[in-house]
Tab-separated table of C-alpha atoms and ligand atoms in Angstrom:
chain	number	residue	atom	x	y	z
A	164	MET	CA	-40.368	-4.889	7.460
A	165	LEU	CA	-39.898	-7.580	5.100
A	166	GLN	CA	-38.835	-10.984	6.007
A	167	PHE	CA	-36.042	-12.874	4.295
A	168	LEU	CA	-35.255	-16.566	4.144
A	169	ARG	CA	-33.492	-18.847	2.157
A	170	LEU	CA	-32.337	-22.668	2.116
A	171	LEU	CA	-28.601	-23.719	2.208
A	172	GLY	CA	-27.310	-26.329	0.119
A	173	ILE	CA	-28.678	-29.746	0.045
A	174	GLY	CA	-27.595	-32.598	2.501
A	175	GLY	CA	-28.492	-34.267	5.460
A	176	ILE	CA	-29.834	-31.199	7.005
A	177	GLY	CA	-31.320	-28.178	5.394
A	178	ILE	CA	-31.472	-24.582	6.868
A	179	ILE	CA	-33.928	-21.931	6.399
A	180	ARG	CA	-33.045	-18.406	7.617
A	181	MET	CA	-35.247	-15.728	8.419
A	182	SER	CA	-34.456	-12.249	9.214
A	183	GLY	CA	-36.472	-9.324	10.222
A	184	ASP	CA	-38.860	-7.645	12.758
A	185	LYS	CA	-41.781	-10.340	11.811
A	186	CYS	CA	-39.638	-13.785	11.904
A	187	PHE	CA	-40.695	-14.786	15.172
A	188	GLU	CA	-44.277	-14.193	14.414
A	189	ILE	CA	-44.375	-15.912	11.387
A	190	LEU	CA	-42.119	-18.429	13.207
A	191	GLU	CA	-44.773	-18.981	15.809
A	192	LYS	CA	-47.603	-19.902	13.173
A	193	ILE	CA	-45.720	-22.652	11.550
A	194	PHE	CA	-43.463	-24.101	14.278
A	195	LYS	CA	-44.698	-26.053	17.396
A	196	PRO	CA	-42.097	-26.867	19.686
A	197	ILE	CA	-42.426	-29.816	22.115
A	198	LYS	CA	-42.149	-27.660	25.219
A	199	GLN	CA	-44.217	-24.542	24.484
A	200	GLU	CA	-42.799	-21.490	25.651
A	201	ASN	CA	-43.295	-17.618	25.187
A	202	ILE	CA	-40.724	-16.030	22.620
A	203	GLU	CA	-40.049	-13.199	25.580
A	204	ASN	CA	-38.506	-16.094	27.508
A	205	ILE	CA	-36.659	-17.808	24.713
A	206	LYS	CA	-32.992	-16.479	24.813
A	207	GLY	CA	-30.863	-15.720	21.723
A	208	TYR	CA	-28.397	-18.400	20.807
A	209	THR	CA	-30.520	-21.217	21.924
A	210	MET	CA	-32.355	-24.116	20.242
A	211	LYS	CA	-35.537	-25.728	20.409
A	212	TYR	CA	-36.922	-29.015	19.268
A	213	GLY	CA	-40.341	-29.591	17.338
A	214	HIS	CA	-42.346	-29.914	14.185
A	215	ILE	CA	-43.168	-27.571	11.399
A	216	VAL	CA	-46.789	-27.922	10.914
A	217	GLU	CA	-49.316	-26.741	8.214
A	218	ASN	CA	-53.183	-27.367	8.774
A	219	GLU	CA	-52.229	-29.341	11.903
A	220	LYS	CA	-50.390	-31.910	9.884
A	221	ILE	CA	-46.805	-32.541	10.679
A	222	VAL	CA	-44.537	-31.537	7.777
A	223	ASP	CA	-41.067	-32.187	9.506
A	224	GLU	CA	-39.417	-32.788	12.705
A	225	VAL	CA	-36.990	-29.752	13.078
A	226	LEU	CA	-34.312	-27.800	15.378
A	227	VAL	CA	-34.996	-24.080	15.560
A	228	SER	CA	-31.843	-21.699	16.405
A	229	TYR	CA	-32.860	-18.342	18.080
A	230	PHE	CA	-30.851	-15.198	17.428
A	231	LYS	CA	-32.300	-12.012	19.252
A	232	LYS	CA	-31.625	-8.569	17.963
A	233	PRO	CA	-29.098	-7.117	18.130
A	234	LYS	CA	-26.799	-10.058	18.658
A	235	SER	CA	-27.480	-11.722	15.018
A	236	TYR	CA	-25.919	-12.007	11.851
A	237	THR	CA	-28.202	-9.311	10.511
A	238	THR	CA	-28.698	-7.568	13.934
A	239	GLU	CA	-32.409	-8.214	13.193
A	240	ASN	CA	-34.267	-10.952	14.993
A	241	MET	CA	-33.355	-14.286	13.233
A	242	CYS	CA	-34.023	-17.657	13.306
A	243	GLU	CA	-32.788	-20.920	11.310
A	244	ILE	CA	-34.862	-23.700	10.738
A	245	ASN	CA	-32.928	-26.977	10.630
A	246	SER	CA	-34.799	-29.660	8.944
A	247	HIS	CA	-34.270	-32.932	6.882
A	248	GLY	CA	-32.239	-32.186	3.854
A	249	GLY	CA	-33.348	-32.739	0.097
A	250	ASN	CA	-35.285	-30.480	-1.646
A	251	VAL	CA	-38.697	-31.591	-1.177
A	252	ILE	CA	-38.659	-30.557	2.620
A	253	VAL	CA	-36.934	-27.709	2.283
A	254	ARG	CA	-39.117	-26.403	-0.548
A	255	LYS	CA	-42.258	-27.153	1.415
A	256	ILE	CA	-40.916	-25.131	4.468
A	257	LEU	CA	-40.084	-22.434	2.329
A	258	GLU	CA	-42.895	-22.252	0.812
A	259	ILE	CA	-44.907	-22.470	4.430
A	260	CYS	CA	-42.609	-19.339	5.308
A	261	LEU	CA	-43.780	-17.635	2.268
A	262	LYS	CA	-47.569	-18.369	2.726
A	263	ASN	CA	-47.415	-16.514	6.156
A	264	GLY	CA	-45.516	-13.340	5.230
A	265	ALA	CA	-42.132	-13.850	4.722
A	266	GLU	CA	-40.361	-12.850	1.442
A	267	LEU	CA	-37.575	-14.498	-0.662
A	268	ALA	CA	-34.183	-13.147	-0.033
A	269	GLU	CA	-32.074	-11.838	-2.517
A	270	PRO	CA	-28.563	-12.995	-3.003
A	271	GLY	CA	-26.465	-11.772	-0.085
A	272	GLU	CA	-29.335	-10.035	1.443
A	273	PHE	CA	-28.189	-11.222	4.773
A	274	THR	CA	-25.004	-9.848	4.773
A	275	LYS	CA	-26.134	-6.535	3.022
A	276	ARG	CA	-28.103	-5.945	6.098
A	277	ALA	CA	-25.291	-6.676	8.619
A	278	PHE	CA	-23.716	-3.812	6.510
A	279	LEU	CA	-26.541	-1.580	6.473
A	280	ASN	CA	-27.460	-2.034	9.959
A	281	GLY	CA	-23.848	-1.311	10.707
A	282	ARG	CA	-22.347	-4.137	12.182
A	283	ILE	CA	-19.792	-4.953	9.684
A	284	ASP	CA	-18.272	-2.515	7.097
A	285	LEU	CA	-18.350	-3.077	3.295
A	286	LEU	CA	-14.926	-4.516	3.264
A	287	GLN	CA	-15.718	-7.068	5.980
A	288	ALA	CA	-18.991	-7.767	3.912
A	289	GLU	CA	-16.871	-8.374	0.831
A	290	SER	CA	-14.646	-10.727	2.538
A	291	VAL	CA	-17.660	-13.029	3.421
A	292	ILE	CA	-17.362	-13.901	-0.416
A	293	ASP	CA	-13.623	-14.513	-0.346
A	294	VAL	CA	-14.177	-16.458	2.632
A	295	ILE	CA	-17.001	-18.853	0.635
A	296	ASN	CA	-15.061	-18.654	-2.783
A	297	ALA	CA	-11.461	-19.419	-1.597
A	298	LYS	CA	-9.628	-22.381	-3.356
A	299	SER	CA	-6.905	-22.365	-0.619
A	300	GLU	CA	-6.614	-22.619	2.973
A	301	ARG	CA	-4.009	-19.641	2.636
A	302	GLU	CA	-6.901	-17.787	0.799
A	303	ALA	CA	-9.384	-18.517	3.119
A	304	GLN	CA	-7.257	-17.403	5.974
A	305	THR	CA	-6.811	-13.897	4.416
A	306	GLY	CA	-10.431	-13.634	4.065
A	307	ILE	CA	-11.153	-14.665	7.680
A	308	GLN	CA	-8.617	-12.020	8.808
A	309	GLN	CA	-10.532	-9.313	6.505
A	310	LEU	CA	-13.825	-10.458	7.916
A	311	GLU	CA	-12.307	-9.925	11.680
A	312	GLY	CA	-11.523	-6.539	10.548
A	313	ALA	CA	-7.846	-6.465	10.099
A	314	LEU	CA	-7.851	-4.445	6.855
A	315	SER	CA	-10.559	-2.261	8.101
A	316	LYS	CA	-8.431	-1.433	11.080
A	317	LYS	CA	-5.709	-0.297	9.050
A	318	ILE	CA	-7.509	1.836	6.377
A	319	ASN	CA	-9.161	3.648	9.545
A	320	GLU	CA	-5.944	4.267	11.381
A	321	ILE	CA	-4.889	6.121	7.870
A	322	LYS	CA	-8.295	7.806	7.726
A	323	ASN	CA	-7.918	8.981	11.296
A	324	HIS	CA	-4.441	10.131	10.909
A	325	ILE	CA	-5.709	12.465	7.725
A	326	MET	CA	-8.529	13.620	10.062
A	327	GLU	CA	-6.690	14.956	12.963
A	328	VAL	CA	-4.904	17.379	10.404
A	329	MET	CA	-7.891	17.812	8.149
A	330	VAL	CA	-9.821	19.245	11.357
A	331	ASN	CA	-7.379	21.779	12.135
A	332	ILE	CA	-7.393	22.983	8.335
A	333	GLU	CA	-11.245	23.008	8.365
A	334	VAL	CA	-11.398	25.261	11.290
A	335	SER	CA	-8.687	27.531	10.130
A	336	ILE	CA	-10.727	28.068	6.793
A	337	ASP	CA	-13.998	28.244	8.647
A	338	TYR	CA	-13.275	30.338	11.772
A	339	PRO	CA	-10.171	32.338	10.672
A	340	GLU	CA	-11.016	34.826	13.577
A	341	TYR	CA	-10.648	32.054	15.875
A	342	ASP	CA	-6.784	31.657	17.739
A	343	VAL	CA	-6.218	28.072	16.229
A	344	GLU	CA	-3.102	26.935	16.054
A	345	GLU	CA	-1.965	27.204	12.397
A	346	VAL	CA	-1.557	24.283	10.511
A	347	THR	CA	1.701	24.553	8.379
A	348	ASN	CA	2.341	23.281	5.177
A	349	GLN	CA	5.163	21.059	7.037
A	350	GLN	CA	2.352	19.294	9.230
A	351	ILE	CA	0.441	18.364	6.001
A	352	LYS	CA	3.261	17.548	4.412
A	353	GLU	CA	4.514	14.956	7.004
A	354	MET	CA	0.947	13.459	7.224
A	355	ILE	CA	0.483	12.915	3.297
A	356	SER	CA	4.149	11.282	3.518
A	357	TYR	CA	2.822	9.017	6.103
A	358	VAL	CA	-0.521	7.914	4.328
A	359	GLU	CA	1.402	7.793	0.662
A	360	LYS	CA	3.614	5.415	2.412
A	361	ASN	CA	1.142	3.520	4.221
A	362	LEU	CA	-1.100	3.114	0.731
A	363	ILE	CA	1.822	2.141	-1.160
A	364	GLN	CA	2.666	-0.656	1.180
A	365	LEU	CA	-0.883	-1.786	1.080
A	366	GLU	CA	-0.911	-1.688	-2.791
A	367	LYS	CA	2.106	-3.660	-3.056
A	368	THR	CA	0.443	-6.527	-0.956
A	369	PHE	CA	-1.919	-6.899	-3.954
A	370	ASP	CA	0.578	-8.612	-5.910
A	371	ASN	CA	1.419	-10.815	-3.139
A	372	GLY	CA	-2.627	-11.160	-2.466
A	373	LYS	CA	-2.430	-12.367	-6.159
A	374	ILE	CA	0.479	-14.674	-5.914
A	375	ILE	CA	-1.080	-16.622	-2.927
A	376	ARG	CA	-4.236	-16.854	-4.816
A	377	GLU	CA	-2.983	-18.162	-8.009
A	378	GLY	CA	0.551	-18.875	-8.073
A	379	ILE	CA	3.014	-17.400	-10.400
A	380	LYS	CA	2.764	-18.521	-13.997
A	381	ILE	CA	6.231	-19.195	-15.681
A	382	ALA	CA	6.279	-19.816	-19.288
A	383	ILE	CA	9.760	-21.719	-20.670
A	384	ILE	CA	10.045	-20.516	-24.112
A	385	GLY	CA	13.308	-21.532	-26.413
A	386	LYS	CA	14.134	-22.917	-30.035
A	387	PRO	CA	14.144	-26.475	-30.509
A	388	ASN	CA	16.699	-28.522	-28.736
A	389	ALA	CA	17.488	-25.493	-26.517
A	390	GLY	CA	16.955	-27.757	-23.096
A	391	LYS	CA	13.227	-26.698	-22.420
A	392	SER	CA	12.053	-30.226	-21.535
A	393	SER	CA	15.213	-30.826	-20.097
A	394	LEU	CA	14.770	-28.104	-17.410
A	395	LEU	CA	11.251	-29.263	-17.009
A	396	ASN	CA	12.268	-32.409	-16.033
A	397	ALA	CA	15.314	-31.396	-13.829
A	398	ILE	CA	12.965	-28.844	-12.050
A	399	LEU	CA	10.281	-31.621	-11.486
A	400	GLN	CA	12.947	-34.451	-10.983
A	401	GLU	CA	11.180	-36.731	-13.029
A	402	ASP	CA	10.675	-37.720	-16.715
A	403	ARG	CA	7.187	-36.292	-17.373
A	404	ALA	CA	8.172	-34.533	-20.427
A	405	ILE	CA	9.929	-36.207	-23.275
A	406	VAL	CA	13.362	-35.600	-23.991
A	407	THR	CA	14.676	-36.460	-27.664
A	408	GLU	CA	17.408	-35.539	-29.765
A	409	TYR	CA	15.304	-34.794	-32.592
A	410	GLU	CA	13.901	-31.130	-32.848
A	411	GLY	CA	10.643	-29.939	-32.363
A	412	THR	CA	9.205	-33.054	-30.127
A	413	THR	CA	7.553	-30.620	-27.725
A	414	ARG	CA	4.671	-29.975	-30.173
A	415	ASP	CA	1.933	-28.935	-27.573
A	416	THR	CA	2.821	-27.501	-23.761
A	417	ILE	CA	3.262	-29.030	-20.631
A	418	GLU	CA	2.029	-27.614	-17.592
A	419	GLU	CA	3.290	-28.530	-13.983
A	420	PHE	CA	3.136	-27.287	-10.600
A	421	ILE	CA	5.929	-27.219	-8.183
A	422	ASN	CA	5.970	-25.238	-4.727
A	423	LEU	CA	8.923	-22.505	-4.087
A	424	ASN	CA	8.702	-21.354	-0.350
A	425	GLY	CA	4.885	-22.557	-0.022
A	426	ILE	CA	4.204	-20.763	-3.146
A	427	PRO	CA	2.604	-22.545	-6.272
A	428	LEU	CA	4.798	-21.836	-9.817
A	429	LYS	CA	3.148	-22.958	-12.465
A	430	LEU	CA	5.746	-24.244	-15.243
A	431	ILE	CA	4.476	-24.384	-18.811
A	432	ASP	CA	6.955	-25.698	-21.379
A	433	THR	CA	5.964	-24.497	-24.799
A	434	ALA	CA	6.605	-26.026	-28.266
A	435	GLY	CA	9.763	-24.619	-30.020
A	436	ILE	CA	9.534	-21.324	-31.439
A	437	ARG	CA	10.862	-21.246	-35.277
A	438	GLU	CA	9.444	-20.601	-38.784
A	439	ALA	CA	6.611	-22.799	-38.924
A	440	LYS	CA	7.036	-25.933	-41.205
A	441	ASP	CA	3.592	-27.486	-40.878
A	442	GLU	CA	0.189	-26.482	-39.222
A	443	VAL	CA	0.966	-28.207	-35.806
A	444	GLU	CA	4.012	-26.272	-35.370
A	445	LYS	CA	2.122	-23.301	-36.774
A	446	ILE	CA	-0.324	-23.600	-33.721
A	447	GLY	CA	2.812	-24.419	-31.368
A	448	ILE	CA	4.338	-20.779	-31.941
A	449	ALA	CA	1.325	-18.884	-31.908
A	450	LYS	CA	0.825	-20.595	-28.185
A	451	SER	CA	4.159	-20.084	-27.325
A	452	LYS	CA	3.765	-16.348	-28.229
A	453	GLU	CA	0.409	-16.359	-26.377
A	454	ILE	CA	1.798	-17.930	-23.313
A	455	ALA	CA	4.731	-15.987	-23.129
A	456	LYS	CA	2.061	-13.125	-23.290
A	457	SER	CA	0.106	-14.161	-20.196
A	458	ALA	CA	2.823	-15.599	-18.128
A	459	ASP	CA	4.048	-13.775	-14.847
A	460	LEU	CA	7.710	-14.571	-15.803
A	461	VAL	CA	9.167	-15.643	-19.134
A	462	ILE	CA	12.138	-17.913	-18.917
A	463	ALA	CA	13.934	-17.808	-22.342
A	464	ILE	CA	16.384	-20.611	-22.516
A	465	ILE	CA	19.506	-20.806	-25.315
A	466	ASP	CA	21.643	-23.476	-26.162
A	467	ALA	CA	25.086	-22.106	-25.527
A	468	THR	CA	27.152	-24.124	-27.199
A	469	LYS	CA	25.752	-22.661	-30.655
A	470	ASN	CA	26.222	-18.904	-31.688
A	471	LEU	CA	22.873	-16.839	-31.247
A	472	THR	CA	20.677	-17.147	-34.501
A	473	GLY	CA	17.992	-15.286	-35.901
A	474	GLU	CA	15.388	-17.416	-33.918
A	475	ASP	CA	17.109	-16.864	-30.622
A	476	LEU	CA	16.704	-13.148	-31.321
A	477	GLU	CA	13.016	-13.799	-32.360
A	478	ILE	CA	12.380	-15.730	-29.193
A	479	LEU	CA	14.055	-13.129	-27.067
A	480	ASN	CA	11.734	-10.397	-28.623
A	481	PHE	CA	8.977	-12.240	-26.777
A	482	ILE	CA	10.572	-11.412	-23.216
A	483	LYS	CA	11.035	-7.784	-23.869
A	484	ASN	CA	9.184	-5.827	-21.164
A	485	LYS	CA	8.139	-8.686	-19.308
A	486	LYS	CA	9.593	-10.197	-15.884
A	487	SER	CA	12.127	-12.427	-17.595
A	488	ILE	CA	15.395	-14.764	-17.049
A	489	ILE	CA	17.653	-15.673	-19.617
A	490	LEU	CA	19.136	-19.210	-18.946
A	491	LEU	CA	22.263	-19.929	-21.167
A	492	ASN	CA	22.196	-23.972	-21.073
A	493	LYS	CA	24.723	-27.062	-21.562
A	494	MET	CA	27.079	-25.459	-19.472
A	495	ASP	CA	28.897	-28.572	-19.016
A	496	LEU	CA	29.809	-28.374	-22.711
A	497	LYS	CA	32.120	-25.807	-24.480
A	498	CYS	CA	30.281	-22.678	-24.692
A	499	LYS	CA	30.023	-20.006	-27.287
A	500	ILE	CA	28.003	-17.530	-25.325
A	501	ASN	CA	28.173	-16.131	-21.678
A	502	GLU	CA	26.456	-13.850	-19.257
A	503	GLU	CA	28.213	-10.885	-20.055
A	504	ASP	CA	27.122	-10.982	-23.764
A	505	GLU	CA	25.941	-7.620	-24.798
A	506	ILE	CA	23.137	-8.537	-27.080
A	507	LEU	CA	21.462	-10.783	-24.434
A	508	LYS	CA	21.596	-7.862	-22.058
A	509	LYS	CA	19.700	-5.900	-24.473
A	510	TYR	CA	16.871	-8.246	-23.628
A	511	SER	CA	17.098	-9.036	-19.996
A	512	ASN	CA	19.035	-8.232	-16.580
A	513	ASN	CA	18.509	-11.452	-15.250
A	514	ILE	CA	20.991	-14.120	-17.291
A	515	LEU	CA	22.078	-17.509	-15.802
A	516	LYS	CA	24.047	-20.343	-16.794
A	517	ILE	CA	22.656	-23.852	-16.088
A	518	SER	CA	22.938	-27.275	-17.021
A	519	ALA	CA	19.686	-29.062	-17.575
A	520	LEU	CA	21.092	-32.235	-18.043
A	521	ASN	CA	23.318	-32.173	-14.860
A	522	GLN	CA	20.764	-30.003	-12.974
A	523	LYS	CA	23.453	-27.436	-12.351
A	524	GLY	CA	22.623	-24.005	-11.573
A	525	LEU	CA	19.062	-24.718	-10.727
A	526	GLU	CA	19.587	-23.380	-7.001
A	527	ASN	CA	20.599	-19.960	-8.738
A	528	LEU	CA	17.407	-19.941	-10.766
A	529	TYR	CA	15.402	-20.438	-7.467
A	530	ASN	CA	16.992	-17.711	-5.806
A	531	MET	CA	16.665	-15.327	-8.567
A	532	ILE	CA	12.541	-16.130	-8.640
A	533	THR	CA	12.632	-15.491	-4.771
A	534	LYS	CA	14.147	-12.108	-5.433
A	535	MET	CA	11.968	-11.269	-8.611
A	536	PHE	CA	8.843	-11.701	-6.687
A	537	ASN	CA	10.015	-10.902	-3.125
A	538	LEU	CA	8.541	-14.451	-2.114
A	539	ASN	CA	10.571	-14.323	0.985
A	540	GLU	CA	8.661	-11.028	2.131
A	541	ILE	CA	5.079	-12.997	2.077
A	542	ASN	CA	4.210	-13.457	5.276
A	543	LEU	CA	0.862	-14.121	5.866
A	544	ASP	CA	0.445	-14.253	9.415
A	545	ASN	CA	1.211	-10.638	10.276
A	546	GLU	CA	0.480	-8.897	7.078
A	547	VAL	CA	-2.755	-7.314	6.382
A	548	ILE	CA	-3.257	-7.943	2.739
A	549	ILE	CA	-5.398	-6.385	-0.071
A	550	THR	CA	-6.602	-9.345	-2.372
A	551	ASN	CA	-10.148	-7.474	-3.803
A	552	LEU	CA	-9.177	-5.730	-7.222
A	553	ARG	CA	-12.016	-2.998	-5.972
A	554	HIS	CA	-9.959	-2.006	-2.899
A	555	LYS	CA	-6.507	-2.076	-5.014
A	556	ASN	CA	-8.253	0.526	-7.603
A	557	LEU	CA	-9.293	2.767	-4.861
A	558	ILE	CA	-6.114	2.588	-2.863
A	559	SER	CA	-4.172	3.484	-6.281
A	560	LYS	CA	-6.701	6.243	-6.464
A	561	ALA	CA	-6.021	7.450	-2.841
A	562	ILE	CA	-2.216	7.454	-3.778
A	563	GLU	CA	-2.631	9.535	-6.943
A	564	ALA	CA	-4.614	11.783	-4.706
A	565	THR	CA	-1.788	12.356	-2.155
A	566	LYS	CA	0.501	13.077	-5.140
A	567	THR	CA	-2.010	15.666	-6.123
A	568	THR	CA	-2.088	16.971	-2.675
A	569	LYS	CA	1.706	17.104	-2.387
A	570	LYS	CA	1.987	19.155	-5.732
A	571	SER	CA	-0.527	21.474	-4.343
A	572	ILE	CA	1.469	22.343	-1.709
A	573	GLU	CA	4.677	22.604	-3.383
A	574	ASP	CA	2.807	25.166	-5.576
A	575	ASN	CA	1.650	27.019	-2.779
A	576	MET	CA	-2.272	27.043	-3.475
A	577	THR	CA	-4.622	28.021	-0.966
A	578	LEU	CA	-5.453	26.022	2.138
A	579	ASP	CA	-9.182	25.325	0.606
A	580	ILE	CA	-7.402	23.791	-2.523
A	581	ILE	CA	-5.112	21.832	-0.662
A	582	SER	CA	-8.220	20.426	1.742
A	583	ILE	CA	-10.286	19.569	-1.518
A	584	ASN	CA	-7.386	17.431	-2.345
A	585	ILE	CA	-7.141	15.738	1.080
A	586	LYS	CA	-10.996	15.435	0.947
A	587	TYR	CA	-10.237	13.292	-2.336
A	588	ILE	CA	-8.212	11.077	-0.418
A	589	LEU	CA	-10.693	10.618	2.519
A	590	GLU	CA	-13.076	9.709	-0.043
A	591	GLN	CA	-11.305	6.945	-1.716
A	592	LEU	CA	-10.674	5.439	1.456
A	593	GLY	CA	-14.399	5.671	2.468
A	594	ASN	CA	-15.061	4.189	-0.535
A	595	ILE	CA	-13.392	1.178	0.111
A	596	THR	CA	-15.028	0.670	4.118
A	597	GLY	CA	-18.328	1.552	2.246
A	598	GLU	CA	-18.918	5.107	3.804
A	599	PHE	CA	-19.483	7.083	0.936
A	600	VAL	CA	-20.234	4.587	-1.526
A	601	SER	CA	-23.297	4.512	-4.106
A	602	GLU	CA	-26.288	2.368	-3.529
A	603	GLU	CA	-25.432	0.976	-7.248
A	604	ILE	CA	-21.937	-0.065	-6.110
A	605	ILE	CA	-23.396	-1.801	-2.859
A	606	ASN	CA	-25.925	-3.543	-4.969
A	607	GLU	CA	-23.270	-4.899	-7.440
A	608	ILE	CA	-21.279	-6.113	-4.863
A	609	PHE	CA	-23.814	-8.141	-2.838
A	610	ALA	CA	-25.148	-9.291	-6.121
A	611	ARG	CA	-21.994	-11.797	-6.508
A	612	PHE	CA	-22.825	-13.403	-3.251
A	613	CYS	CA	-24.476	-16.541	-3.228
A	614	LEU	CA	-28.075	-17.090	-2.003
A	615	GLY	CA	-28.615	-17.451	1.684
A	616	LYS	CA	-25.701	-15.442	2.905
B	805	GDP	P1	13.975	-29.092	-25.960
B	805	GDP	O1	13.599	-29.180	-27.549
B	805	GDP	O2	14.074	-27.309	-26.202
B	805	GDP	O3	12.898	-29.194	-25.307
B	805	GDP	O4	15.092	-29.464	-25.720
B	805	GDP	P2	15.555	-30.849	-24.781
B	805	GDP	O5	15.172	-30.830	-23.396
B	805	GDP	O6	14.545	-32.150	-25.712
B	805	GDP	O7	16.777	-31.026	-25.266
B	805	GDP	C1	17.528	-31.255	-26.496
B	805	GDP	C2	18.886	-32.174	-26.324
B	805	GDP	O8	19.815	-31.278	-25.520
B	805	GDP	C3	18.275	-33.224	-25.741
B	805	GDP	O9	19.432	-34.406	-26.294
B	805	GDP	C4	19.058	-33.147	-24.053
B	805	GDP	O10	19.868	-34.360	-23.464
B	805	GDP	C5	20.199	-32.046	-24.482
B	805	GDP	N1	20.488	-31.125	-23.452
B	805	GDP	C6	19.474	-30.615	-22.654
B	805	GDP	N2	20.162	-29.951	-21.710
B	805	GDP	C7	21.352	-30.122	-21.719
B	805	GDP	C8	22.593	-29.696	-20.919
B	805	GDP	O11	22.447	-28.963	-20.126
B	805	GDP	N3	23.939	-30.003	-21.190
B	805	GDP	C9	24.065	-31.104	-22.269
B	805	GDP	N4	25.285	-31.388	-22.709
B	805	GDP	N5	22.905	-31.500	-22.952
B	805	GDP	C10	21.936	-30.855	-22.695
């Protein structure tokens, strides 16, 4: 059995981890505790003080933690040498370990072993990366929840539900002579509906997961003087963007974050979209288009005191097939366009009147955004959330498989064919938790880990 070890970070303390059958044997050769004790008598989860020595020379003063199998991170015998920090000492100790029979660990090696030795499933192992890479407390919380097995439990619950019916189907197929209770199409249908409903619910949480991680990117587009900067200012309630009565002042983009129900909204005010008159504006238009494309929500703002122009329509074309809101601005003045305008309705179902200048109608705008993204439903405390794209894709595949299964029942296919389709659902779910997953995928997942974890 190979030994693995790694150093973690540079700081006041350096940690070198070792895992594997020979870990205590190697440790004994290099570590002299102040109070000598036989390894058999040292309990797991204890620490000993002493020195790392090489050729009877003290290399460093250290504390060593002992973890005895199976109660360790990897389920193998493990130790962690806490030395003084900094590259020189840590590297020296690492070198001594290697000389005495240890081998360098790959990134994610420790967690991979925890998975291969069956302490955690693949899903939990992957959440370790999420916790380490989390950019916000909310995200870390979701990672921890997954590490604790909340999502695994949910997936297993769905799997067990399928298995209950599957066992009966298998018996009916393999031993038709036995008098097993016949599995009715109705039973299978009910099971599939339950599975499909639960999987769709899980799949939906991915969008929430993305919102929690990245927030909602909102592009504000509109022709010059429609009131983009005024809207941004009204939302931010401060004069960050420059408002002027001359056309085309917002040449580049302005980005601001605000919080709506604890969800970050990233607002991007783009340059006015119109026929390019000079290079700077050409860039501005291209940028508007690009930002509208990558935004989760596009707000098109229109000066309602004027009739719709070709320019307005050009802008409205950017919101087609996107989540969008049309704001009819300057409602404090006499308006020529209203929410009932048939042309506008062709571009978006969400049309609101506002006055950016007087900060009127903003509450309606917030309510609309909240509704469009179900922000009120995002409840991190109780919900199991999908945050990993690999899981999301497998869940989508499983949902597809439930649909195929349903169809095979409706088409009166034989039980064997139905059971093949059901097995495919199980396979996708098994790929999430890592039961059926290939070595290649496992290696790819763990390669994304940092060293020492
Ligand atoms: P942008 O070019 O789209 O960023 O437009 P601005 O925000 O710079 O606004 C252009 C002009 O319209 C400014 O003089 C604003 O004061 C004015 N304006 C913006 N919103 C309103 C509004 O709701 N009512 C009125 N009366 N004027 C507004």
